[in-house]
Amino acid sequence: MAFDPDLIAALRAAKHIAVLTGAGVSAESGVPTFRDALTGLWAKHDPLQLATPEAFARDPETVSRWYDERRLNVLKRIPNPGHLALARWQHLMVERGRTFTLITQNVDRLHQSAGSTEVIEVHGSLIEWRCTRTGRIVECRGPAFAQHPMPSGHGGVLRPNVVWFGEALPEEAAYAAQHAAGFCDVFLSIGTSALVYPAAGYVHLAKSSGAVTVEINRDPTPATEIVDHSMLGLAGEIVPALVEAWAHR
Ligand code: BJW
């Protein structure tokens, strides 16, 4: 795969690389994206309608069941070459005394399974659930819940510890992501539709702060027109090749 030599030069010169990932990065691991065709597990539901506090208040059983099915699905999935290449890139950057910040909108923990560290999860995690009364968070790796919604044992029920539309991002994650986007030398937006804010704003912030901006996506997005380098194709193919081109001297 051939890359623009200016891009490779910018990546090699970068002291700080920041990457934002979205559902497209996990698609090749078998995790459905939000805006692709509603198939299989998702056929009965519009994900954008269910990912709201209002939906959970109106129909906690359906929302809990849908998230529990998704939790069980992601627990079976394994990282693909895109996840693995990003983990390798981070380790190589750190070895060279540089920084590499991985910001993800994904809630599937596949970056961590691939070996990425200090991943900034701006939309939370499907593996964690939270008591609606106490806010206590529990990690759930076991079988399907016996009830929907599942009693928390502390007077509330469990909801997924994810960020729904209209909810604020976790403060620390939002701050860290914004900081990384604002201070990086190169910013890459990979496998995200670039539609959901505030994450969709990070590429704009990076660009206006002087970073070289890059997009890797199967299809064009609103970010395509503003980035310095756009690569159309699959993350699981392009990212490993890009890391290889960067590493090879
Ligand atoms: C491939 C590929 C392959 C496929 N290789 N590529 C400013 C302007 C306008 C609106 C707003 C704004 N600020 C806030 C808003 C409102 C709202 C919003 O953005 N709405 C938009 C829809 C317009 N944002 C919010 O409500 C956020 N909260 C907020 O701002 O709070 C303010 C506040 C402050 C203080 C107090 C209270 C409130 C929260 C947003 C939360 C988003 N949550 C979700 C659900 C998470 C839980 C769950 O998993 O169910 O996050 S929605 C969903 O979208 C999920 C994703 O992380 C997110 C982004 O989706 P993503 O990852 O981009 O996936 P897709 O499916 O959209 O795209 C996949 C892409 O991959 C496509 O482009 C494909 O082409 C590509 N692809 N295969 C490469 N193999």
mmCIF file of C-alpha atoms and ligand atoms in Angstrom:
data_model
loop_
_atom_site.group_PDB
_atom_site.id
_atom_site.type_symbol
_atom_site.label_atom_id
_atom_site.label_comp_id
_atom_site.label_asym_id
_atom_site.label_seq_id
_atom_site.Cartn_x
_atom_site.Cartn_y
_atom_site.Cartn_z
ATOM 1 C CA MET A 1 0.000 0.000 0.000
ATOM 2 C CA ALA A 2 1.456 3.401 -0.955
ATOM 3 C CA PHE A 3 1.143 6.412 1.367
ATOM 4 C CA ASP A 4 1.737 10.100 0.741
ATOM 5 C CA PRO A 5 5.410 10.689 1.646
ATOM 6 C CA ASP A 6 4.394 13.969 3.361
ATOM 7 C CA LEU A 7 2.139 12.001 5.691
ATOM 8 C CA ILE A 8 4.847 9.490 6.561
ATOM 9 C CA ALA A 9 7.280 12.360 7.171
ATOM 10 C CA ALA A 10 4.778 14.117 9.458
ATOM 11 C CA LEU A 11 4.164 10.906 11.408
ATOM 12 C CA ARG A 12 7.896 10.251 11.786
ATOM 13 C CA ALA A 13 8.503 13.803 13.004
ATOM 14 C CA ALA A 14 5.561 13.719 15.428
ATOM 15 C CA LYS A 15 6.366 13.824 19.123
ATOM 16 C CA HIS A 16 2.724 13.324 20.009
ATOM 17 C CA ILE A 17 0.206 11.389 17.975
ATOM 18 C CA ALA A 18 -3.474 11.307 18.969
ATOM 19 C CA VAL A 19 -5.964 8.858 17.493
ATOM 20 C CA LEU A 20 -9.761 8.896 17.739
ATOM 21 C CA THR A 21 -11.491 5.624 16.914
ATOM 22 C CA GLY A 22 -15.116 4.770 16.252
ATOM 23 C CA ALA A 23 -17.287 1.743 15.564
ATOM 24 C CA GLY A 24 -15.704 1.126 12.136
ATOM 25 C CA VAL A 25 -12.504 -0.051 13.843
ATOM 26 C CA SER A 26 -14.393 -2.872 15.570
ATOM 27 C CA ALA A 27 -16.584 -3.742 12.572
ATOM 28 C CA GLU A 28 -14.000 -6.236 11.302
ATOM 29 C CA SER A 29 -14.148 -7.966 14.701
ATOM 30 C CA GLY A 30 -17.884 -8.564 14.237
ATOM 31 C CA VAL A 31 -19.197 -5.701 16.384
ATOM 32 C CA PRO A 32 -22.032 -3.942 14.515
ATOM 33 C CA THR A 33 -21.636 -0.192 13.889
ATOM 34 C CA PHE A 34 -24.422 2.256 14.722
ATOM 35 C CA ARG A 35 -25.266 3.582 11.323
ATOM 36 C CA ASP A 36 -24.780 0.482 9.181
ATOM 37 C CA ALA A 37 -27.638 -1.776 8.099
ATOM 38 C CA LEU A 38 -29.600 -3.110 11.035
ATOM 39 C CA THR A 39 -28.904 -6.808 10.798
ATOM 40 C CA GLY A 40 -28.891 -9.785 13.144
ATOM 41 C CA LEU A 41 -28.822 -8.686 16.751
ATOM 42 C CA TRP A 42 -29.788 -5.160 15.766
ATOM 43 C CA ALA A 43 -32.599 -5.953 13.329
ATOM 44 C CA LYS A 44 -35.428 -5.116 15.729
ATOM 45 C CA HIS A 45 -33.953 -1.909 17.101
ATOM 46 C CA ASP A 46 -32.816 1.522 15.999
ATOM 47 C CA PRO A 47 -29.638 2.008 18.050
ATOM 48 C CA LEU A 48 -29.952 5.784 17.957
ATOM 49 C CA GLN A 49 -33.406 5.564 19.550
ATOM 50 C CA LEU A 50 -32.287 3.204 22.315
ATOM 51 C CA ALA A 51 -29.119 5.061 23.317
ATOM 52 C CA THR A 52 -30.962 7.677 25.374
ATOM 53 C CA PRO A 53 -31.952 8.121 29.031
ATOM 54 C CA GLU A 54 -35.521 8.680 27.836
ATOM 55 C CA ALA A 55 -35.628 5.222 26.211
ATOM 56 C CA PHE A 56 -34.370 3.615 29.433
ATOM 57 C CA ALA A 57 -36.977 5.507 31.502
ATOM 58 C CA ARG A 58 -39.758 4.530 29.065
ATOM 59 C CA ASP A 59 -38.803 0.904 28.458
ATOM 60 C CA PRO A 60 -36.027 -0.276 30.789
ATOM 61 C CA GLU A 61 -36.621 -3.925 29.908
ATOM 62 C CA THR A 62 -35.943 -3.502 26.164
ATOM 63 C CA VAL A 63 -32.968 -1.209 26.685
ATOM 64 C CA SER A 64 -31.407 -3.465 29.349
ATOM 65 C CA ARG A 65 -31.960 -6.555 27.190
ATOM 66 C CA TRP A 66 -30.420 -4.869 24.120
ATOM 67 C CA TYR A 67 -27.319 -3.743 26.008
ATOM 68 C CA ASP A 68 -26.967 -7.143 27.682
ATOM 69 C CA GLU A 69 -27.087 -8.855 24.250
ATOM 70 C CA ARG A 70 -24.433 -6.439 23.007
ATOM 71 C CA ARG A 71 -22.332 -7.053 26.140
ATOM 72 C CA LEU A 72 -22.434 -10.813 25.524
ATOM 73 C CA ASN A 73 -21.539 -10.255 21.869
ATOM 74 C CA VAL A 74 -18.476 -8.094 22.590
ATOM 75 C CA LEU A 75 -17.239 -10.511 25.256
ATOM 76 C CA LYS A 76 -16.962 -13.134 22.473
ATOM 77 C CA ARG A 77 -15.118 -10.838 20.044
ATOM 78 C CA ILE A 78 -11.384 -10.519 19.589
ATOM 79 C CA PRO A 79 -9.251 -7.607 18.378
ATOM 80 C CA ASN A 80 -8.620 -7.379 14.630
ATOM 81 C CA PRO A 81 -5.425 -6.250 12.847
ATOM 82 C CA GLY A 82 -6.500 -2.579 13.184
ATOM 83 C CA HIS A 83 -6.686 -2.787 16.996
ATOM 84 C CA LEU A 84 -3.425 -4.736 17.141
ATOM 85 C CA ALA A 85 -1.588 -2.241 14.917
ATOM 86 C CA LEU A 86 -2.716 0.694 17.094
ATOM 87 C CA ALA A 87 -1.443 -1.118 20.203
ATOM 88 C CA ARG A 88 1.879 -1.841 18.493
ATOM 89 C CA TRP A 89 2.143 1.793 17.378
ATOM 90 C CA GLN A 90 1.627 3.060 20.920
ATOM 91 C CA HIS A 91 4.322 0.741 22.296
ATOM 92 C CA LEU A 92 6.805 1.736 19.576
ATOM 93 C CA MET A 93 6.125 5.445 20.111
ATOM 94 C CA VAL A 94 6.661 5.109 23.867
ATOM 95 C CA GLU A 95 9.863 3.126 23.241
ATOM 96 C CA ARG A 96 11.068 6.086 21.165
ATOM 97 C CA GLY A 97 10.281 8.520 23.982
ATOM 98 C CA ARG A 98 7.183 9.933 22.306
ATOM 99 C CA THR A 99 3.531 9.986 23.269
ATOM 100 C CA PHE A 100 0.577 8.299 21.624
ATOM 101 C CA THR A 101 -2.918 8.919 22.957
ATOM 102 C CA LEU A 102 -5.752 6.627 21.980
ATOM 103 C CA ILE A 103 -9.212 8.125 22.372
ATOM 104 C CA THR A 104 -12.083 5.783 21.624
ATOM 105 C CA GLN A 105 -15.816 6.194 21.290
ATOM 106 C CA ASN A 106 -16.108 2.419 21.359
ATOM 107 C CA VAL A 107 -17.564 0.710 24.396
ATOM 108 C CA ASP A 108 -16.284 -2.799 23.595
ATOM 109 C CA ARG A 109 -12.862 -2.770 25.315
ATOM 110 C CA LEU A 110 -11.220 -4.344 22.233
ATOM 111 C CA HIS A 111 -8.405 -1.769 22.208
ATOM 112 C CA GLN A 112 -7.469 -2.828 25.737
ATOM 113 C CA SER A 113 -7.676 -6.510 24.738
ATOM 114 C CA ALA A 114 -5.255 -5.724 21.901
ATOM 115 C CA GLY A 115 -2.744 -4.265 24.382
ATOM 116 C CA SER A 116 -3.393 -0.516 24.131
ATOM 117 C CA THR A 117 -2.912 1.238 27.449
ATOM 118 C CA GLU A 118 -4.405 4.337 29.057
ATOM 119 C CA VAL A 119 -7.203 4.279 26.505
ATOM 120 C CA ILE A 120 -9.507 7.271 26.893
ATOM 121 C CA GLU A 121 -13.071 5.928 26.718
ATOM 122 C CA VAL A 122 -15.193 8.980 26.002
ATOM 123 C CA HIS A 123 -18.474 7.018 25.741
ATOM 124 C CA GLY A 124 -17.897 4.606 28.627
ATOM 125 C CA SER A 125 -17.919 0.824 28.511
ATOM 126 C CA LEU A 126 -20.487 -1.892 27.901
ATOM 127 C CA ILE A 127 -18.692 -4.225 30.284
ATOM 128 C CA GLU A 128 -19.397 -1.896 33.197
ATOM 129 C CA TRP A 129 -22.879 -1.343 34.623
ATOM 130 C CA ARG A 130 -23.944 1.266 37.120
ATOM 131 C CA CYS A 131 -26.507 1.305 39.935
ATOM 132 C CA THR A 132 -29.173 3.912 39.147
ATOM 133 C CA ARG A 133 -29.476 4.731 42.856
ATOM 134 C CA THR A 134 -25.911 4.785 44.198
ATOM 135 C CA GLY A 135 -23.848 5.272 41.034
ATOM 136 C CA ARG A 136 -21.716 2.276 42.070
ATOM 137 C CA ILE A 137 -20.043 0.651 39.048
ATOM 138 C CA VAL A 138 -19.680 -3.115 38.619
ATOM 139 C CA GLU A 139 -17.767 -5.012 35.948
ATOM 140 C CA CYS A 140 -20.034 -7.641 34.349
ATOM 141 C CA ARG A 141 -18.265 -10.467 32.499
ATOM 142 C CA GLY A 142 -20.707 -13.219 33.464
ATOM 143 C CA PRO A 143 -23.640 -14.798 31.593
ATOM 144 C CA ALA A 144 -26.850 -13.024 30.577
ATOM 145 C CA PHE A 145 -28.620 -11.146 33.338
ATOM 146 C CA ALA A 146 -31.433 -13.104 35.000
ATOM 147 C CA GLN A 147 -33.738 -10.078 34.913
ATOM 148 C CA HIS A 148 -34.224 -6.951 32.773
ATOM 149 C CA PRO A 149 -33.537 -4.485 34.198
ATOM 150 C CA MET A 150 -31.286 -6.241 36.691
ATOM 151 C CA PRO A 151 -31.665 -5.182 40.359
ATOM 152 C CA SER A 152 -28.384 -3.714 41.562
ATOM 153 C CA GLY A 153 -28.707 -5.063 45.101
ATOM 154 C CA HIS A 154 -28.494 -1.479 46.388
ATOM 155 C CA GLY A 155 -32.053 -0.311 45.849
ATOM 156 C CA GLY A 156 -31.708 0.583 42.172
ATOM 157 C CA VAL A 157 -31.305 -1.235 38.871
ATOM 158 C CA LEU A 158 -28.239 -1.661 36.669
ATOM 159 C CA ARG A 159 -27.818 0.476 33.568
ATOM 160 C CA PRO A 160 -24.842 0.222 31.209
ATOM 161 C CA ASN A 161 -22.036 2.610 32.134
ATOM 162 C CA VAL A 162 -22.127 4.217 28.703
ATOM 163 C CA VAL A 163 -22.832 7.792 27.611
ATOM 164 C CA TRP A 164 -26.259 8.229 26.086
ATOM 165 C CA PHE A 165 -27.366 11.157 23.920
ATOM 166 C CA GLY A 166 -27.952 14.205 26.094
ATOM 167 C CA GLU A 167 -25.633 12.948 28.832
ATOM 168 C CA ALA A 168 -22.312 14.556 29.659
ATOM 169 C CA LEU A 169 -19.089 12.690 28.827
ATOM 170 C CA PRO A 170 -17.061 11.486 31.843
ATOM 171 C CA GLU A 171 -15.271 14.659 32.926
ATOM 172 C CA GLU A 172 -11.752 13.258 33.157
ATOM 173 C CA ALA A 173 -11.990 11.452 29.797
ATOM 174 C CA ALA A 174 -13.448 14.524 28.068
ATOM 175 C CA TYR A 175 -10.681 16.722 29.435
ATOM 176 C CA ALA A 176 -7.915 14.263 28.489
ATOM 177 C CA ALA A 177 -9.302 13.811 24.971
ATOM 178 C CA GLN A 178 -9.579 17.534 24.369
ATOM 179 C CA HIS A 179 -6.079 18.078 25.690
ATOM 180 C CA ALA A 180 -4.627 15.373 23.420
ATOM 181 C CA ALA A 181 -6.447 16.757 20.366
ATOM 182 C CA GLY A 182 -5.323 20.290 21.144
ATOM 183 C CA PHE A 183 -1.664 19.442 21.730
ATOM 184 C CA CYS A 184 -0.846 16.664 19.256
ATOM 185 C CA ASP A 185 1.306 16.995 16.148
ATOM 186 C CA VAL A 186 -0.761 14.517 14.142
ATOM 187 C CA PHE A 187 -4.417 13.599 14.746
ATOM 188 C CA LEU A 188 -6.017 10.550 13.131
ATOM 189 C CA SER A 189 -9.784 9.955 12.987
ATOM 190 C CA ILE A 190 -10.376 6.275 12.246
ATOM 191 C CA GLY A 191 -13.643 4.422 11.543
ATOM 192 C CA THR A 192 -15.983 7.062 12.896
ATOM 193 C CA SER A 193 -18.879 8.747 11.113
ATOM 194 C CA ALA A 194 -17.704 12.058 12.642
ATOM 195 C CA LEU A 195 -21.301 12.964 13.417
ATOM 196 C CA VAL A 196 -21.529 12.678 17.185
ATOM 197 C CA TYR A 197 -20.297 15.584 19.284
ATOM 198 C CA PRO A 198 -18.244 16.462 21.215
ATOM 199 C CA ALA A 199 -15.968 13.670 19.830
ATOM 200 C CA ALA A 200 -16.603 14.811 16.243
ATOM 201 C CA GLY A 201 -15.157 18.191 17.209
ATOM 202 C CA TYR A 202 -11.741 16.861 18.185
ATOM 203 C CA VAL A 203 -10.479 16.750 14.588
ATOM 204 C CA HIS A 204 -11.474 20.406 14.161
ATOM 205 C CA LEU A 205 -9.723 21.308 17.398
ATOM 206 C CA ALA A 206 -6.579 19.453 16.313
ATOM 207 C CA LYS A 207 -6.578 21.178 12.930
ATOM 208 C CA SER A 208 -7.111 24.651 14.343
ATOM 209 C CA SER A 209 -4.294 23.967 16.828
ATOM 210 C CA GLY A 210 -1.901 23.239 13.955
ATOM 211 C CA ALA A 211 -1.872 19.425 13.845
ATOM 212 C CA VAL A 212 -1.676 17.447 10.624
ATOM 213 C CA THR A 213 -5.049 15.693 10.368
ATOM 214 C CA VAL A 214 -5.768 12.291 8.883
ATOM 215 C CA GLU A 215 -8.928 10.269 8.310
ATOM 216 C CA ILE A 216 -9.189 6.546 7.626
ATOM 217 C CA ASN A 217 -12.723 5.407 6.828
ATOM 218 C CA ARG A 218 -14.540 3.010 4.525
ATOM 219 C CA ASP A 219 -16.762 5.909 3.348
ATOM 220 C CA PRO A 220 -16.463 9.712 3.224
ATOM 221 C CA THR A 221 -17.685 11.618 6.314
ATOM 222 C CA PRO A 222 -18.098 15.289 7.248
ATOM 223 C CA ALA A 223 -14.443 15.199 8.385
ATOM 224 C CA THR A 224 -13.186 14.105 4.952
ATOM 225 C CA GLU A 225 -13.256 17.605 3.509
ATOM 226 C CA ILE A 226 -11.329 19.226 6.331
ATOM 227 C CA VAL A 227 -8.529 16.699 6.915
ATOM 228 C CA ASP A 228 -5.101 16.998 5.318
ATOM 229 C CA HIS A 229 -4.996 13.296 4.367
ATOM 230 C CA SER A 230 -8.027 11.104 3.706
ATOM 231 C CA MET A 231 -7.704 7.382 3.085
ATOM 232 C CA LEU A 232 -10.792 5.463 2.005
ATOM 233 C CA GLY A 233 -10.764 1.791 2.931
ATOM 234 C CA LEU A 234 -10.898 -0.674 5.780
ATOM 235 C CA ALA A 235 -9.198 0.205 9.058
ATOM 236 C CA GLY A 236 -8.057 -3.414 9.489
ATOM 237 C CA GLU A 237 -6.068 -3.117 6.264
ATOM 238 C CA ILE A 238 -4.914 0.520 6.184
ATOM 239 C CA VAL A 239 -3.839 0.961 9.822
ATOM 240 C CA PRO A 240 -1.408 -2.021 9.907
ATOM 241 C CA ALA A 241 0.114 -0.901 6.586
ATOM 242 C CA LEU A 242 0.456 2.684 7.828
ATOM 243 C CA VAL A 243 2.168 1.598 11.057
ATOM 244 C CA GLU A 244 4.494 -0.600 9.034
ATOM 245 C CA ALA A 245 5.349 2.303 6.689
ATOM 246 C CA TRP A 246 5.974 4.581 9.715
ATOM 247 C CA ALA A 247 8.142 1.994 11.504
ATOM 248 C CA HIS A 248 10.188 0.959 8.471
ATOM 249 C CA ARG A 249 13.267 3.092 7.911
HETATM 250 C C1 BJW B 1 -15.324 1.639 8.684
HETATM 251 C C2 BJW B 1 -15.321 0.257 8.636
HETATM 252 C C3 BJW B 1 -14.088 -0.340 8.492
HETATM 253 C C4 BJW B 1 -17.337 0.832 8.918
HETATM 254 N N1 BJW B 1 -13.000 0.419 8.403
HETATM 255 N N2 BJW B 1 -14.230 2.367 8.581
HETATM 256 C C5 BJW B 1 -22.915 19.837 18.813
HETATM 257 C C6 BJW B 1 -23.527 19.883 17.584
HETATM 258 C C7 BJW B 1 -24.621 19.058 17.305
HETATM 259 C C8 BJW B 1 -25.116 18.179 18.267
HETATM 260 C C9 BJW B 1 -24.520 18.154 19.499
HETATM 261 C C10 BJW B 1 -23.435 18.959 19.753
HETATM 262 N N3 BJW B 1 -23.028 18.699 21.025
HETATM 263 C C11 BJW B 1 -23.816 17.747 21.557
HETATM 264 C C12 BJW B 1 -24.742 17.404 20.654
HETATM 265 C C13 BJW B 1 -25.803 16.379 20.862
HETATM 266 C C14 BJW B 1 -25.334 14.973 20.705
HETATM 267 C C15 BJW B 1 -24.908 14.765 19.256
HETATM 268 O O1 BJW B 1 -23.760 14.803 18.896
HETATM 269 N N4 BJW B 1 -25.868 14.515 18.396
HETATM 270 C C16 BJW B 1 -25.568 14.278 16.978
HETATM 271 C C17 BJW B 1 -26.276 13.020 16.529
HETATM 272 C C18 BJW B 1 -25.934 15.492 16.194
HETATM 273 N N5 BJW B 1 -24.253 14.634 21.615
HETATM 274 C C19 BJW B 1 -24.476 14.241 22.867
HETATM 275 O O2 BJW B 1 -25.623 14.167 23.305
HETATM 276 C C20 BJW B 1 -23.293 13.954 23.757
HETATM 277 N N6 BJW B 1 -23.459 14.603 24.999
HETATM 278 C C21 BJW B 1 -23.274 15.911 25.157
HETATM 279 O O3 BJW B 1 -22.829 16.630 24.297
HETATM 280 O O4 BJW B 1 -23.619 16.359 26.397
HETATM 281 C C22 BJW B 1 -23.617 17.748 26.682
HETATM 282 C C23 BJW B 1 -23.938 17.869 28.154
HETATM 283 C C24 BJW B 1 -23.107 18.626 28.949
HETATM 284 C C25 BJW B 1 -23.394 18.746 30.326
HETATM 285 C C26 BJW B 1 -24.495 18.098 30.858
HETATM 286 C C27 BJW B 1 -25.309 17.313 30.066
HETATM 287 C C28 BJW B 1 -25.028 17.203 28.698
HETATM 288 C C29 BJW B 1 -23.230 12.467 24.100
HETATM 289 C C30 BJW B 1 -23.001 11.608 22.908
HETATM 290 C C31 BJW B 1 -23.074 10.139 23.334
HETATM 291 C C32 BJW B 1 -23.057 9.201 22.152
HETATM 292 N N7 BJW B 1 -23.387 7.897 22.607
HETATM 293 C C33 BJW B 1 -23.369 6.792 21.679
HETATM 294 C C34 BJW B 1 -23.961 5.541 22.376
HETATM 295 C C35 BJW B 1 -22.951 4.931 23.339
HETATM 296 C C36 BJW B 1 -23.521 3.722 24.023
HETATM 297 C C37 BJW B 1 -23.785 2.580 23.089
HETATM 298 O O5 BJW B 1 -22.817 1.984 22.583
HETATM 299 O O6 BJW B 1 -24.950 2.291 22.848
HETATM 300 O O7 BJW B 1 -22.044 6.549 21.224
HETATM 301 S S1 BJW B 1 -24.265 7.115 20.150
HETATM 302 C C38 BJW B 1 -23.147 6.253 19.094
HETATM 303 O O8 BJW B 1 -22.510 7.191 18.195
HETATM 304 C C39 BJW B 1 -22.044 5.721 20.034
HETATM 305 C C40 BJW B 1 -20.815 5.952 19.212
HETATM 306 O O9 BJW B 1 -19.665 5.985 20.039
HETATM 307 C C41 BJW B 1 -21.116 7.277 18.532
HETATM 308 C C42 BJW B 1 -20.310 7.514 17.311
HETATM 309 O O10 BJW B 1 -20.548 6.519 16.365
HETATM 310 P P1 BJW B 1 -19.350 5.991 15.466
HETATM 311 O O11 BJW B 1 -18.358 5.309 16.292
HETATM 312 O O12 BJW B 1 -18.868 7.092 14.617
HETATM 313 O O13 BJW B 1 -20.094 4.845 14.633
HETATM 314 P P2 BJW B 1 -21.033 4.970 13.346
HETATM 315 O O14 BJW B 1 -21.801 3.720 13.223
HETATM 316 O O15 BJW B 1 -21.775 6.242 13.343
HETATM 317 O O16 BJW B 1 -20.008 5.062 12.136
HETATM 318 C C43 BJW B 1 -19.172 3.990 11.793
HETATM 319 C C44 BJW B 1 -18.182 4.525 10.777
HETATM 320 O O17 BJW B 1 -17.261 3.502 10.492
HETATM 321 C C45 BJW B 1 -18.832 4.923 9.440
HETATM 322 O O18 BJW B 1 -18.290 6.179 9.055
HETATM 323 C C46 BJW B 1 -18.369 3.825 8.468
HETATM 324 O O19 BJW B 1 -18.145 4.321 7.160
HETATM 325 C C47 BJW B 1 -17.074 3.401 9.091
HETATM 326 N N8 BJW B 1 -16.687 2.029 8.870
HETATM 327 N N9 BJW B 1 -16.666 -0.187 8.768
HETATM 328 C C48 BJW B 1 -13.131 1.779 8.424
HETATM 329 N N10 BJW B 1 -14.004 -1.695 8.432
#
